[in-house]
C-alpha positions as a printed NumPy array, in Angstrom:
array([[ 22.254, -11.28 ,  10.064],
       [ 19.952, -12.422,  12.832],
       [ 16.456, -13.652,  11.944],
       [ 13.327, -13.246,  14.067],
       [ 10.294, -15.479,  13.452],
       [  6.832, -15.44 ,  15.016],
       [  3.457, -16.93 ,  13.95 ],
       [  0.535, -14.976,  12.514],
       [ -3.158, -15.493,  13.216],
       [ -5.362, -14.713,  10.214],
       [ -8.977, -13.664,  10.635],
       [-11.892, -14.556,   8.367],
       [-11.14 , -11.529,   6.164],
       [ -7.586, -12.699,   5.534],
       [ -5.975, -10.009,   7.707],
       [ -3.307, -10.615,  10.347],
       [ -2.002,  -8.014,  12.789],
       [  0.943,  -8.417,  15.128],
       [  3.428,  -6.364,  17.143],
       [  7.166,  -6.905,  17.416],
       [  8.929,  -5.379,  20.381],
       [ 12.415,  -4.402,  19.225],
       [ 14.99 ,  -6.018,  21.549],
       [ 17.438,  -3.685,  23.254],
       [ 20.35 ,  -5.637,  21.795],
       [ 18.988,  -5.44 ,  18.236],
       [ 21.552,  -4.288,  15.687],
       [ 21.093,  -0.971,  13.944],
       [ 20.308,  -1.073,  10.255],
       [ 17.638,  -2.038,   7.747],
       [ 15.35 ,  -4.985,   8.496],
       [ 13.402,  -6.854,   5.816],
       [  9.949,  -8.305,   6.507],
       [  8.834, -11.468,   4.695],
       [  5.88 , -13.818,   4.873],
       [  6.781, -17.516,   4.991],
       [  4.663, -20.304,   3.547],
       [  4.885, -23.906,   4.485],
       [  8.074, -25.425,   2.976],
       [  6.059, -28.153,   1.256],
       [  3.997, -25.684,  -0.774],
       [  5.548, -25.102,  -4.195],
       [  4.379, -23.811,  -7.546],
       [  5.473, -24.761, -11.052],
       [  5.754, -22.654, -14.173],
       [  6.576, -23.498, -17.796],
       [ 10.031, -22.131, -18.693],
       [  9.794, -23.341, -22.32 ],
       [  6.289, -24.024, -23.702],
       [  7.757, -25.799, -26.76 ],
       [  9.694, -28.357, -24.725],
       [  7.11 , -28.724, -21.992],
       [  9.845, -28.942, -19.351],
       [  8.614, -27.238, -16.141],
       [ 10.743, -25.148, -13.813],
       [ 10.03 , -25.588, -10.12 ],
       [ 10.028, -22.311,  -8.197],
       [  9.86 , -22.131,  -4.393],
       [  7.464, -19.405,  -3.246],
       [  8.189, -20.063,   0.447],
       [  9.344, -16.513,   1.185],
       [  7.236, -13.525,   0.086],
       [  8.82 , -10.057,   0.618],
       [  6.408,  -7.773,   2.534],
       [  8.443,  -4.622,   3.261],
       [ 11.302,  -3.201,   5.272],
       [ 12.07 ,  -0.759,   8.059],
       [ 15.153,   0.672,   9.743],
       [ 16.301,   0.691,  13.354],
       [ 18.375,   3.74 ,  14.24 ],
       [ 19.59 ,   5.734,  17.187],
       [ 18.462,   9.314,  17.555],
       [ 18.012,  11.974,  20.15 ],
       [ 14.649,  13.521,  20.852],
       [ 14.513,  17.196,  19.867],
       [ 13.923,  19.526,  22.785],
       [ 13.731,  22.828,  20.878],
       [ 12.516,  24.112,  17.53 ],
       [ 13.339,  27.252,  15.565],
       [ 11.623,  29.283,  12.879],
       [ 12.506,  32.009,  10.379],
       [  9.678,  34.421,   9.552],
       [ 10.014,  35.981,   6.095],
       [  8.517,  39.38 ,   5.181],
       [  4.753,  39.273,   4.677],
       [  4.852,  41.202,   1.373],
       [  6.95 ,  40.313,  -1.718],
       [ 10.381,  41.959,  -1.851],
       [ 10.428,  44.034,  -5.045],
       [ 13.654,  45.843,  -6.012],
       [ 14.568,  45.677,  -2.315],
       [ 17.936,  46.721,  -0.929],
       [ 17.444,  44.82 ,   2.327],
       [ 15.365,  42.049,   3.89 ],
       [ 14.089,  42.002,   7.48 ],
       [ 13.48 ,  38.562,   9.   ],
       [ 12.346,  37.467,  12.458],
       [ 13.988,  34.422,  14.027],
       [ 12.736,  32.561,  17.101],
       [ 13.658,  29.501,  19.149],
       [ 11.375,  27.851,  21.698],
       [ 11.382,  24.663,  23.759],
       [  8.961,  21.896,  22.869],
       [  8.101,  21.433,  26.534],
       [  7.05 ,  25.084,  26.687],
       [  8.8  ,  28.396,  27.113],
       [ 11.156,  30.444,  24.981],
       [ 14.909,  29.959,  24.557],
       [ 15.863,  33.353,  25.938],
       [ 19.405,  34.713,  25.511],
       [ 20.381,  31.826,  23.254],
       [ 23.312,  32.503,  20.869],
       [ 22.481,  31.678,  17.24 ],
       [ 24.002,  32.137,  13.785],
       [ 22.069,  33.383,  10.77 ],
       [ 23.556,  32.688,   7.339],
       [ 22.218,  34.192,   4.136],
       [ 23.047,  33.761,   0.467],
       [ 21.527,  35.224,  -2.698],
       [ 21.234,  32.744,  -5.528],
       [ 19.399,  32.479,  -8.88 ],
       [ 15.776,  31.431,  -8.697],
       [ 15.661,  28.027, -10.448],
       [ 12.26 ,  28.257, -12.145],
       [  9.774,  31.117, -12.425],
       [  6.354,  29.662, -13.201],
       [  2.787,  30.616, -12.4  ],
       [ -0.485,  28.712, -12.504],
       [ -2.23 ,  29.246, -15.792],
       [  0.994,  30.378, -17.504],
       [  3.02 ,  27.163, -17.406],
       [  4.172,  27.438, -21.052],
       [  5.589,  30.947, -20.657],
       [  9.233,  31.841, -20.021],
       [  9.112,  34.568, -17.365],
       [ 11.621,  37.291, -16.533],
       [ 14.767,  35.47 , -17.681],
       [ 16.411,  38.754, -18.687],
       [ 17.444,  40.551, -21.835],
       [ 19.206,  38.941, -24.753],
       [ 22.852,  39.987, -24.781],
       [ 23.702,  41.788, -28.004],
       [ 27.074,  41.681, -29.707],
       [ 29.801,  39.137, -30.346],
       [ 31.048,  36.96 , -27.51 ],
       [ 33.037,  33.816, -26.887],
       [ 30.564,  31.221, -25.645],
       [ 33.099,  29.493, -23.384],
       [ 34.197,  32.764, -21.781],
       [ 30.571,  33.781, -21.31 ],
       [ 29.802,  30.609, -19.352],
       [ 32.896,  31.111, -17.178],
       [ 31.923,  34.709, -16.451],
       [ 28.406,  33.61 , -15.482],
       [ 29.807,  31.131, -12.978],
       [ 32.138,  33.751, -11.501],
       [ 29.251,  36.199, -11.174],
       [ 27.187,  33.654,  -9.255],
       [ 30.028,  33.086,  -6.801],
       [ 30.294,  36.828,  -6.161],
       [ 26.705,  37.199,  -4.849],
       [ 25.79 ,  38.1  ,  -1.274],
       [ 27.028,  35.559,   1.284],
       [ 26.763,  36.662,   4.918],
       [ 26.987,  35.095,   8.366],
       [ 25.661,  36.969,  11.398],
       [ 26.221,  35.875,  15.014],
       [ 23.612,  37.193,  17.448],
       [ 21.916,  36.488,  20.76 ],
       [ 18.164,  36.157,  21.119],
       [ 16.349,  38.395,  23.606],
       [ 14.637,  37.174,  26.75 ],
       [ 11.601,  36.091,  24.687],
       [ 13.754,  33.936,  22.414],
       [ 13.306,  36.099,  19.309],
       [ 15.374,  38.538,  17.256],
       [ 14.835,  40.757,  14.225],
       [ 17.67 ,  40.751,  11.694],
       [ 18.253,  43.024,   8.702],
       [ 20.087,  41.409,   5.779],
       [ 21.75 ,  43.965,   3.511],
       [ 22.799,  45.053,   1.008],
       [ 20.841,  42.953,  -1.455],
       [ 22.049,  43.015,  -5.077],
       [ 19.882,  44.729,  -7.693],
       [ 19.263,  42.052, -10.279],
       [ 17.253,  42.238, -13.494],
       [ 15.944,  38.689, -13.034],
       [ 14.178,  37.012, -10.082],
       [ 16.526,  35.771,  -7.371],
       [ 16.028,  34.092,  -4.025],
       [ 17.529,  34.682,  -0.603],
       [ 18.443,  31.464,   1.203],
       [ 18.54 ,  31.936,   4.983],
       [ 19.701,  29.329,   7.508],
       [ 19.575,  29.544,  11.31 ],
       [ 21.981,  27.461,  13.414],
       [ 21.247,  26.926,  17.118],
       [ 22.343,  24.479,  19.792],
       [ 19.67 ,  22.128,  21.073],
       [ 19.697,  21.336,  24.844],
       [ 20.752,  17.763,  23.971],
       [ 24.042,  19.228,  22.7  ],
       [ 23.545,  18.966,  18.933],
       [ 23.609,  21.885,  16.484],
       [ 20.313,  22.159,  14.609],
       [ 19.629,  24.07 ,  11.39 ],
       [ 16.407,  25.422,   9.918],
       [ 16.175,  27.213,   6.594],
       [ 13.817,  29.107,   4.325],
       [ 13.988,  30.866,   0.97 ],
       [ 12.69 ,  34.351,   0.207],
       [ 11.963,  35.412,  -3.362],
       [ 13.53 ,  38.647,  -4.616],
       [ 11.644,  40.254,  -7.505],
       [ 13.071,  42.905,  -9.87 ],
       [  9.705,  44.662, -10.424],
       [  5.993,  44.623,  -9.594],
       [  5.31 ,  43.342, -13.104],
       [  6.853,  40.199, -14.543],
       [  6.754,  39.658, -18.297],
       [  6.692,  36.265, -19.988],
       [  6.655,  35.049, -23.578],
       [  5.263,  31.929, -25.268],
       [  5.685,  30.95 , -28.896],
       [  3.127,  29.086, -30.964],
       [  5.011,  26.131, -32.447],
       [  2.33 ,  25.624, -35.134],
       [  2.889,  29.05 , -36.63 ],
       [  6.663,  29.345, -36.646],
       [  7.899,  30.572, -39.997],
       [  9.333,  33.723, -41.489],
       [  6.005,  34.669, -43.025],
       [  3.804,  33.762, -40.051],
       [  5.304,  34.44 , -36.634],
       [  2.785,  34.143, -33.779],
       [  3.421,  34.389, -30.064],
       [  1.855,  35.469, -26.766],
       [  3.149,  37.857, -24.108],
       [  1.887,  37.776, -20.512],
       [  2.355,  40.183, -17.612],
       [  1.677,  39.047, -14.039],
       [  2.399,  40.241, -10.522],
       [  4.917,  38.439,  -8.258],
       [  1.992,  36.46 ,  -6.855],
       [  0.968,  35.27 , -10.346],
       [ -2.069,  37.531, -10.778],
       [ -2.613,  38.83 , -14.36 ],
       [ -1.9  ,  42.534, -14.801],
       [ -4.212,  44.336, -17.3  ],
       [ -3.286,  47.476, -19.239],
       [  0.448,  46.826, -18.903],
       [  2.545,  48.235, -21.778],
       [  4.589,  45.63 , -23.639],
       [  7.115,  45.808, -26.474],
       [  8.72 ,  42.868, -28.271],
       [ 11.984,  43.012, -30.237],
       [ 13.377,  40.461, -32.671],
       [ 17.073,  39.471, -32.643],
       [ 19.036,  37.402, -35.116],
       [ 21.485,  34.87 , -33.696],
       [ 24.423,  33.502, -35.655],
       [ 27.186,  31.149, -34.528],
       [ 30.698,  30.66 , -35.865],
       [ 33.417,  28.157, -35.034],
       [ 37.134,  28.571, -35.604],
       [ 40.069,  26.231, -35.164],
       [ 42.956,  27.541, -33.092],
       [ 46.42 ,  26.022, -32.933],
       [ 47.694,  25.536, -29.402],
       [ 51.024,  24.556, -27.845],
       [ 52.287,  21.146, -28.935],
       [ 50.663,  21.208, -32.342],
       [ 47.163,  20.484, -31.09 ],
       [ 44.059,  22.316, -32.261],
       [ 41.156,  23.596, -30.219],
       [ 37.807,  24.873, -31.399],
       [ 36.391,  28.219, -30.343],
       [ 32.7  ,  28.981, -30.663],
       [ 31.537,  32.562, -31.117],
       [ 27.978,  33.76 , -31.273],
       [ 26.638,  37.081, -32.456],
       [ 23.256,  38.497, -31.512],
       [ 21.99 ,  41.436, -33.586],
       [ 18.804,  43.388, -33.012],
       [ 16.5  ,  43.359, -36.042],
       [ 13.739,  45.637, -34.754],
       [ 10.462,  45.879, -32.86 ],
       [  7.865,  43.391, -34.051],
       [  5.023,  43.938, -31.586],
       [  3.739,  46.575, -29.166],
       [  0.565,  46.833, -27.144],
       [ -1.15 ,  46.629, -23.77 ],
       [ -2.329,  43.514, -21.979],
       [ -6.016,  42.595, -21.866],
       [ -8.049,  41.578, -18.818],
       [ -6.242,  38.233, -18.766],
       [ -2.818,  39.884, -18.77 ],
       [ -2.101,  38.771, -22.359],
       [ -0.977,  40.343, -25.62 ],
       [ -1.39 ,  38.243, -28.779],
       [  0.971,  39.052, -31.644],
       [  1.096,  37.892, -35.265],
       [  3.691,  39.368, -37.604],
       [  6.254,  38.682, -40.34 ],
       [ 10.002,  38.52 , -39.873],
       [ 12.646,  39.888, -42.196],
       [ 15.141,  37.189, -41.169],
       [ 15.064,  33.418, -40.819],
       [ 17.048,  30.794, -38.958],
       [ 17.914,  31.096, -35.27 ],
       [ 16.218,  34.146, -33.731],
       [ 15.328,  35.499, -30.288],
       [ 12.111,  37.194, -29.214],
       [ 12.54 ,  39.628, -26.329],
       [  9.605,  41.139, -24.412],
       [  9.938,  44.108, -22.042],
       [  7.565,  45.785, -19.597],
       [  7.883,  48.312, -16.76 ],
       [  5.902,  48.879, -13.588],
       [  4.604,  52.172, -12.214],
       [  7.95 ,  53.045, -10.594],
       [  9.952,  52.358, -13.767],
       [ 11.409,  48.997, -12.76 ],
       [ 11.923,  46.849, -15.843],
       [ 11.606,  43.135, -16.48 ],
       [ 12.511,  41.342, -19.68 ],
       [ 11.978,  37.846, -21.016],
       [ 13.428,  36.226, -24.105],
       [ 12.918,  32.983, -25.973],
       [ 14.934,  31.392, -28.758],
       [ 13.271,  29.761, -31.746],
       [ 13.913,  28.72 , -35.326],
       [ 12.19 ,  30.475, -38.203],
       [ 11.858,  28.5  , -41.385],
       [ 11.63 ,  29.864, -44.919],
       [  8.426,  28.056, -45.875],
       [  5.133,  29.887, -45.966],
       [  2.343,  28.598, -43.722],
       [ -0.669,  28.078, -45.984],
       [ -2.966,  26.555, -43.387],
       [ -3.607,  28.447, -40.186],
       [ -5.03 ,  26.21 , -37.448],
       [ -7.798,  27.494, -35.201],
       [ -6.632,  28.564, -31.767],
       [ -8.748,  27.966, -28.651],
       [ -7.736,  29.921, -25.538],
       [ -9.659,  29.052, -22.346],
       [-10.222,  31.701, -19.706],
       [ -8.466,  29.459, -17.195],
       [ -6.314,  26.366, -17.612],
       [ -7.493,  24.785, -14.359],
       [-10.971,  24.436, -12.865],
       [-12.1  ,  22.958,  -9.555],
       [-15.537,  21.533,  -8.659],
       [-18.   ,  24.059,  -7.246]])
């Protein structure tokens, strides 16, 4: 490609500043910036200390960075999607406000737009101060099931969630209120992805988006196991209950059940004389291992013994004032050995502090 060179004037502090006016005929793409030394200046290094034979390396060109030259159109309008001010808990619909305005001033009145919405699983549910807890990931599924068929059914269920597209025209002020319904009633946190398409005055279609959290209840339960005390004879874990905003909920009733998980593989003969392997898993409820109410920090600390060992599941359940339920489960391995040394546990009031 083409190369542009220009001198630099260094000040007494060793700093040089310059400006390059991009030519109108400059090609689009990525440009590399390099500092050039005098061609006569070279440095030597020892490639093999044993032989003493030096390798001459030319340090004439020193990479200093890169930038790109591209064509683009200046945006003349911007849009926004205003989500509900309060968390959506067990909601059957969501009301959002959309608006489009011109950057030079004024609203985009009577502008046709398209609002798309889709309900999808919330990737991670985590709250400050409770990073080690698994929150509201649902109940453990009891019974015998084919693991491959279960994964296929989960994928099909995700595809069948709400997916809407609404064409509308903004009012004279460039705004509109839209009701998205019906929202699915899920037992785990979900999120509503909304996208607004509008045509910018330059002729291009622009898109803005936002996500709205959908909560199954006012109380979210989470569970954390203590890896130092995992055995059949000494099973210790913590249960937390928080609000959708992450605030601890005191005096929340909690119950924890223990499930045993077993897996079995079988070989099945298929057409052509080939064999395939099928994996089945069975989850059986053992019983309730802990019950109580959360303290001022939203926690319940449990220590108990288990009647089974191996692969197990702990499942915590709580309900809010209106009866909406949330559940969280966590898999772990219980060994047969007895824990003879119990380490001291230190639980700070908060996991994060700021100055002042």
